[in-house]
Short mmCIF file of N, CA and C in Angstrom, two decimals:
data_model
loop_
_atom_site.label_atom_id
_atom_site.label_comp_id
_atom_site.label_asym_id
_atom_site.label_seq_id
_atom_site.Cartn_x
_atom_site.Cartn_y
_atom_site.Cartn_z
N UNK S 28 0.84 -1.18 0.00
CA UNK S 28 0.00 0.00 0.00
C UNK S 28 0.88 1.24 0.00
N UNK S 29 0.53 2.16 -0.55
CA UNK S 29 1.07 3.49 -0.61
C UNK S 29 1.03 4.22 0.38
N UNK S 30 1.81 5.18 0.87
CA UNK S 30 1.44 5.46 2.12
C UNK S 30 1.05 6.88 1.67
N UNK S 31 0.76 7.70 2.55
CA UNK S 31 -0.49 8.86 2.08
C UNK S 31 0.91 10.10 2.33
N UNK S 32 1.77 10.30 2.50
CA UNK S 32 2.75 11.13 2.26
C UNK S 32 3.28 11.24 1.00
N UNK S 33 3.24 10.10 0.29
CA UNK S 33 3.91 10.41 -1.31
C UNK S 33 2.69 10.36 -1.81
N UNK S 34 1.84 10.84 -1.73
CA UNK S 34 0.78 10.80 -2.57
C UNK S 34 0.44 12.26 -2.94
N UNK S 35 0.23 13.25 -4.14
CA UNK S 35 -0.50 14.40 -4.18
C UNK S 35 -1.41 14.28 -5.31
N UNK S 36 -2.14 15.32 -5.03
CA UNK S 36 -3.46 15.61 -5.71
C UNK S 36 -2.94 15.80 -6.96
N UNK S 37 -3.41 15.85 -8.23
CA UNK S 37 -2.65 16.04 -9.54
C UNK S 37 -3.34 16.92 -10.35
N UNK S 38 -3.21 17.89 -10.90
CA UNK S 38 -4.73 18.94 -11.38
C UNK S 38 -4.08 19.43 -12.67
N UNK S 39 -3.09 18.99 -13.54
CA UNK S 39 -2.99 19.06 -14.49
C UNK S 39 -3.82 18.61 -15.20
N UNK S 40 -3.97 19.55 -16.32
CA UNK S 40 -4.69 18.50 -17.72
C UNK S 40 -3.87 18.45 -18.94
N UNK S 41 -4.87 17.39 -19.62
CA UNK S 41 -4.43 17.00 -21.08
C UNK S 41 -3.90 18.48 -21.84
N UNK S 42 -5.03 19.28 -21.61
CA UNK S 42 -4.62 20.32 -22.62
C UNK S 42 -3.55 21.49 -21.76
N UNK S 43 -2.97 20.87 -20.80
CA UNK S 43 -1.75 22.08 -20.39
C UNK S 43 -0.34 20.96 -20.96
N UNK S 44 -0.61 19.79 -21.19
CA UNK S 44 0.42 19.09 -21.48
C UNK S 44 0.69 19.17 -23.07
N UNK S 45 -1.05 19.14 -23.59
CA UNK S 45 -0.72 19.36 -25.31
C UNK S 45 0.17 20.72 -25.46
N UNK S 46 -0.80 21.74 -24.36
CA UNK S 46 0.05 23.29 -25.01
C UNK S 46 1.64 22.98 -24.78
N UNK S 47 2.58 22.22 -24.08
CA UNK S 47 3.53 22.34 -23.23
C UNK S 47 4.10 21.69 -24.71
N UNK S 48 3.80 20.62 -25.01
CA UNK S 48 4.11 20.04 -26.42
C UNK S 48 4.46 20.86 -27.60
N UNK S 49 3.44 21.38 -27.98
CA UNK S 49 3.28 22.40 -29.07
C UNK S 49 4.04 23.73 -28.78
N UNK S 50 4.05 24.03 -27.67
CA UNK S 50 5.12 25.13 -27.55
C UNK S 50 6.62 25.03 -27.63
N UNK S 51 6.91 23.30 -27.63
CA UNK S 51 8.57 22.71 -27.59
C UNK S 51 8.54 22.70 -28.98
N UNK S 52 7.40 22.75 -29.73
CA UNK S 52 7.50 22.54 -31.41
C UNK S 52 7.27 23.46 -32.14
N UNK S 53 7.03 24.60 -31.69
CA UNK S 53 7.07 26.01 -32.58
C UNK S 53 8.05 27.04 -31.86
N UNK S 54 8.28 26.99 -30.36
CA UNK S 54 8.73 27.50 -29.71
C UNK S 54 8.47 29.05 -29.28
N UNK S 55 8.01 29.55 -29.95
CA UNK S 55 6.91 31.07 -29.50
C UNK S 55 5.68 30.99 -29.36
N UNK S 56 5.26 31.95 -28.19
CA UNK S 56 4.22 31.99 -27.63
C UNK S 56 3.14 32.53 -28.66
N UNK S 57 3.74 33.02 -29.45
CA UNK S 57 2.44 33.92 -30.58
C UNK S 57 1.93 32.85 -31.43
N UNK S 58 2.70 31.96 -32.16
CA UNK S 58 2.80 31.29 -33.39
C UNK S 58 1.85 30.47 -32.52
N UNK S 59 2.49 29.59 -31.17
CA UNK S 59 1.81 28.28 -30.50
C UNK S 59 0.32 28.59 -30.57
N UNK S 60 0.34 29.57 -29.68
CA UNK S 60 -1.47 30.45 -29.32
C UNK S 60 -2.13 29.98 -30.52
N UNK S 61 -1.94 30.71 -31.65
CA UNK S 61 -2.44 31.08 -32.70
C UNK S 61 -3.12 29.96 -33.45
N UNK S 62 -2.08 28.84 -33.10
CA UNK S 62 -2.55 27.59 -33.78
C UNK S 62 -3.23 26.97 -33.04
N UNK S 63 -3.35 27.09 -31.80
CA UNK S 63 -4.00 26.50 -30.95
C UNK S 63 -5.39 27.22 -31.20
N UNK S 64 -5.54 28.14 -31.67
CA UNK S 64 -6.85 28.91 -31.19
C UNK S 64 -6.89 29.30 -29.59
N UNK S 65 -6.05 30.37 -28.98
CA UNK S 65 -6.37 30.62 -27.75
C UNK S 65 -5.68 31.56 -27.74
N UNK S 66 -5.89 32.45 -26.40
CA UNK S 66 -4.93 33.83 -26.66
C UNK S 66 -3.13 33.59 -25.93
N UNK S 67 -2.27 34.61 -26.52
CA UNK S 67 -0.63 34.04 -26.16
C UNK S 67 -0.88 34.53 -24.13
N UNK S 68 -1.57 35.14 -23.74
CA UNK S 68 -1.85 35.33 -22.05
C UNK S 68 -1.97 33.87 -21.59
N UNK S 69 -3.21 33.24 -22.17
CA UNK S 69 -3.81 32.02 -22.00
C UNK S 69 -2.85 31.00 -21.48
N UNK S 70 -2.44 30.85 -23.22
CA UNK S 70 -1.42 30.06 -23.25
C UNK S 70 -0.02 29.96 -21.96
N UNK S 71 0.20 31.44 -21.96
CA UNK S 71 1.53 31.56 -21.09
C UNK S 71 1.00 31.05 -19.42
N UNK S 72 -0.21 31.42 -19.56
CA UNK S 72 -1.04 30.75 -17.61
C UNK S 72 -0.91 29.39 -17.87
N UNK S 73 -1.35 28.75 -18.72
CA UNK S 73 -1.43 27.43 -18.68
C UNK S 73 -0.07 26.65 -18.06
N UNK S 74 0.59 27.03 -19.40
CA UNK S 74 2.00 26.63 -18.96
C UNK S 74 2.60 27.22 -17.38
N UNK S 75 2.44 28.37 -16.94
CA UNK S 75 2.97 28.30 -16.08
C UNK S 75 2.34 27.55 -14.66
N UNK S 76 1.03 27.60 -15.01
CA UNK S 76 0.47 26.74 -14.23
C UNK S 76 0.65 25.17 -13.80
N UNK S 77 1.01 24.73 -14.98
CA UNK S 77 1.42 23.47 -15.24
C UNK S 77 3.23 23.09 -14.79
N UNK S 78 3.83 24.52 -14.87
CA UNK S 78 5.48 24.38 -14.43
C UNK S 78 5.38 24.53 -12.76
N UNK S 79 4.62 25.35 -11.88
CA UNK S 79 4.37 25.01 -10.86
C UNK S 79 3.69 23.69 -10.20
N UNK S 80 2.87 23.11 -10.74
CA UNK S 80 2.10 22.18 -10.32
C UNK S 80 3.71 21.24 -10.51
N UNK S 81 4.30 20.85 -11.41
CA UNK S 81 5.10 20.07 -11.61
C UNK S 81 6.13 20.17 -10.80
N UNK S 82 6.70 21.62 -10.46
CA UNK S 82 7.73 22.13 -9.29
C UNK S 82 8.95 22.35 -10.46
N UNK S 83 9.17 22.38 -11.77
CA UNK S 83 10.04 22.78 -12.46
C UNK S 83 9.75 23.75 -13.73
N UNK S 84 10.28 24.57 -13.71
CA UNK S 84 10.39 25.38 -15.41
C UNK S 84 11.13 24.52 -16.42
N UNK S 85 9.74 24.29 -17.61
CA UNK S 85 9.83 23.54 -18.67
C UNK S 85 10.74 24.33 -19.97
N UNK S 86 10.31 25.51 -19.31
CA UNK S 86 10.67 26.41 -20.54
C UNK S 86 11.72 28.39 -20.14
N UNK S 87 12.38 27.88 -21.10
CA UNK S 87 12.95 29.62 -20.51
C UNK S 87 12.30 30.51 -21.64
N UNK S 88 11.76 31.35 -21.12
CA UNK S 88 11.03 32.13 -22.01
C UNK S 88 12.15 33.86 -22.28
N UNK S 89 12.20 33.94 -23.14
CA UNK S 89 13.06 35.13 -23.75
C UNK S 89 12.10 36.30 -24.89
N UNK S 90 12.47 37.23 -25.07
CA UNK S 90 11.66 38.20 -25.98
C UNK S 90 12.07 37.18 -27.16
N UNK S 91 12.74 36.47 -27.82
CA UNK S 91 12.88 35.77 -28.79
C UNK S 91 12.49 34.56 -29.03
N UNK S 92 11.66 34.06 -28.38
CA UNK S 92 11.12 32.62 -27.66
C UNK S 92 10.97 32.00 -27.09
N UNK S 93 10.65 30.88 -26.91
CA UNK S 93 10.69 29.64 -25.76
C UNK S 93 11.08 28.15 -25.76
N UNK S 94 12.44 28.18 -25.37
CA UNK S 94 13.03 26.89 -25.37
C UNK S 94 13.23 26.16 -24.19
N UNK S 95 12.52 24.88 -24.04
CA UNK S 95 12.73 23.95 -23.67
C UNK S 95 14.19 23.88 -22.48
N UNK S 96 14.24 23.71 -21.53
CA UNK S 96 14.85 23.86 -20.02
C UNK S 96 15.69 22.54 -20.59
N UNK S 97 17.06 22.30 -19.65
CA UNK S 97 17.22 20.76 -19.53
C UNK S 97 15.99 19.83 -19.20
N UNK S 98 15.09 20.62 -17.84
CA UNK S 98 14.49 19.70 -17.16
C UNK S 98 13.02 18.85 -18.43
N UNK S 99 13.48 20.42 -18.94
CA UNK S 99 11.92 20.40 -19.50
C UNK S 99 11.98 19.32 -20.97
N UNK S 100 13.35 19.12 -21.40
CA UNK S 100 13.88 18.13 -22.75
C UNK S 100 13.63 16.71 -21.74
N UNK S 101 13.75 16.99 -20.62
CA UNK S 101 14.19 15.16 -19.62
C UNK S 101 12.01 14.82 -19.59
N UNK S 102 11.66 16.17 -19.49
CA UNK S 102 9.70 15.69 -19.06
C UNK S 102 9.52 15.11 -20.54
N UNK S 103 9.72 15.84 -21.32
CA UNK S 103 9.02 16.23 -22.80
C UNK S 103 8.61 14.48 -23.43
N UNK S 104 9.77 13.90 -23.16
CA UNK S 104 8.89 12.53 -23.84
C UNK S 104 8.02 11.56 -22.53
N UNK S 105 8.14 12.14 -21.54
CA UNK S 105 7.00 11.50 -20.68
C UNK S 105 5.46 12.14 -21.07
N UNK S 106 5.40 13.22 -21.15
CA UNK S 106 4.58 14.40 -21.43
C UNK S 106 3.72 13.53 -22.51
N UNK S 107 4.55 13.42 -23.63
CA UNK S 107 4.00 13.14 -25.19
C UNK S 107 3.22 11.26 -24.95
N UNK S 108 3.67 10.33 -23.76
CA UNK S 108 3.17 9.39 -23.16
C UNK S 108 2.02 9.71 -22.84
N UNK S 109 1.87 10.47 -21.63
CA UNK S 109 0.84 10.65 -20.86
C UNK S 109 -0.42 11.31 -21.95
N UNK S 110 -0.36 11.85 -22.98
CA UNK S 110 -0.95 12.08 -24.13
C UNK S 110 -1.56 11.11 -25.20
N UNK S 111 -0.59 10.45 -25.85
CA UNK S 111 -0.90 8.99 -26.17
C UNK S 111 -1.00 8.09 -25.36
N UNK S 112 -1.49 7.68 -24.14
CA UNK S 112 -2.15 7.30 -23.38
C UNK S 112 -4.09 8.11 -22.70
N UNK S 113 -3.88 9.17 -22.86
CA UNK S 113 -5.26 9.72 -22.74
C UNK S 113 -5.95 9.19 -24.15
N UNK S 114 -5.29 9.33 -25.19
CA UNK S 114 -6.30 9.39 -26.17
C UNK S 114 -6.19 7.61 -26.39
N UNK S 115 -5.34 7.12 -26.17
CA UNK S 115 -5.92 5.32 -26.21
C UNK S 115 -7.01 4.84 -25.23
N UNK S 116 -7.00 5.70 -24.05
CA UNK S 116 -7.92 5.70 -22.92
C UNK S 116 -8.85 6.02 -23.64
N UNK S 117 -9.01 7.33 -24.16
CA UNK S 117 -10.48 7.60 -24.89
C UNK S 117 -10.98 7.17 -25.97
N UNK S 118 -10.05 6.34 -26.74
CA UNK S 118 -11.08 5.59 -27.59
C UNK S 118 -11.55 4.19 -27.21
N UNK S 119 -10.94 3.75 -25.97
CA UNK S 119 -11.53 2.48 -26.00
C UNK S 119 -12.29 2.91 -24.95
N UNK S 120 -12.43 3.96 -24.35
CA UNK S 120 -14.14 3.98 -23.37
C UNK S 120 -15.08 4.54 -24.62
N UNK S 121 -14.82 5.33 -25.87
CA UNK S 121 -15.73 5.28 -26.30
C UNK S 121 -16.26 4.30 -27.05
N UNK S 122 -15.37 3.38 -27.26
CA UNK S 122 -15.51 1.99 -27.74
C UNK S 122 -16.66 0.99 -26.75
N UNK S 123 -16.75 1.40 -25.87
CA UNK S 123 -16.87 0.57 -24.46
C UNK S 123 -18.23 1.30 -24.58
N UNK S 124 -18.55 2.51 -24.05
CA UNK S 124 -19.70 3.22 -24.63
C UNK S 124 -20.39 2.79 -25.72
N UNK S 125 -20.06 2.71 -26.74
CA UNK S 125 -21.01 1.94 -27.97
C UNK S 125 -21.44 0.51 -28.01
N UNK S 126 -20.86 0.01 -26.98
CA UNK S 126 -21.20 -1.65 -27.29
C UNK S 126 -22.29 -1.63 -25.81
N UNK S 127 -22.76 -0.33 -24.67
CA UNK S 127 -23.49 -0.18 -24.02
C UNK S 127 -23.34 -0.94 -22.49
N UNK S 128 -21.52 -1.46 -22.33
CA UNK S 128 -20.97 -1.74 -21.59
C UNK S 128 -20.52 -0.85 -20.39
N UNK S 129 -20.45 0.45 -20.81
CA UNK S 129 -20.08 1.73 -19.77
C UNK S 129 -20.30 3.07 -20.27
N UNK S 130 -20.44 3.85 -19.45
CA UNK S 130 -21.09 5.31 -20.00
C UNK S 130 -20.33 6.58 -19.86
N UNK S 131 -19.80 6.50 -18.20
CA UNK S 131 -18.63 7.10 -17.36
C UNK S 131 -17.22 6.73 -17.19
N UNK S 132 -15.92 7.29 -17.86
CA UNK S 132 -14.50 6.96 -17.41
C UNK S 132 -13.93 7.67 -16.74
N UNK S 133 -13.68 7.58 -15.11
CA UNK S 133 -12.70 8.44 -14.44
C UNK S 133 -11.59 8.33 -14.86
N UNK S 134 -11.04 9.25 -14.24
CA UNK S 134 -9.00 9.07 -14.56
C UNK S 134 -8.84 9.35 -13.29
N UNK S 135 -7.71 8.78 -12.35
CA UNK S 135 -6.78 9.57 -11.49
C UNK S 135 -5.40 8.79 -11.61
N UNK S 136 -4.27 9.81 -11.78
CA UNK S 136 -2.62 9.53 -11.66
C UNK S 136 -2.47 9.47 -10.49
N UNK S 137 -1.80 8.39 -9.46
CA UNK S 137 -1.15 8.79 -8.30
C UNK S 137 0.20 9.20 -8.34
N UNK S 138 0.64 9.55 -8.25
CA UNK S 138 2.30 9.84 -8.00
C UNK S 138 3.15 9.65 -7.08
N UNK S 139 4.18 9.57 -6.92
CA UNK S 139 4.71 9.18 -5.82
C UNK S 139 6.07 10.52 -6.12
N UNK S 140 5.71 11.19 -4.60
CA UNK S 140 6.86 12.35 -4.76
C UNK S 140 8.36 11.74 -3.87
#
């Protein structure tokens, strides 16, 4: 059993991990936004929201862009996991849904700090 000290609450989402993605692949906040459909403010809360929740800066942000931290090159292919894993999750509950087997899919990550 886990003991309840390494355990925290986890309140990231999918879409602060997609933006975190897409911003390692265009690397400016204007261009990322833009394609995303959302505003570059938005965008920049998300992420930073998501670099606190995590306890590291993913990204050094400069008037010339945003590149990717050491820490943030060491997350980046866990990141792109935890992504292709949501969406294999979601097609086989909606798979699961159509055959009238289940209706509701929770998620929770535990972590261990």
């Amino acid at each position: 059993m886990v003991q309840k000290r390494y355990l925290r609450k986890i309140l990231m989402t999918f879409e602060q991990l997609l933006y975190a993605v897409e911003l390692a692949n265009h690397q400016t906040l204007q261009e990322t936004a833009g394609l995303l459909h959302i505003s570059k403010s938005g965008l920049s809360q998300s992420i930073s929201q998501l670099e606190n929740e995590l306890g590291v800066k993913l990204f050094k942000r400069t008037r010339y862009g945003s590149k990717l931290t050491a820490q943030g090159k060491e997350l980046l292919p866990l990141i792109k996991q935890m992504l292709s894993q949501g969406v294999s999750l979601t097609k086989k509950a909606r798979n699961l849904g159509k055959s009238g087997q289940i209706e509701t899919v929770r998620v929770a990550m535990l972590i261990r700090c």
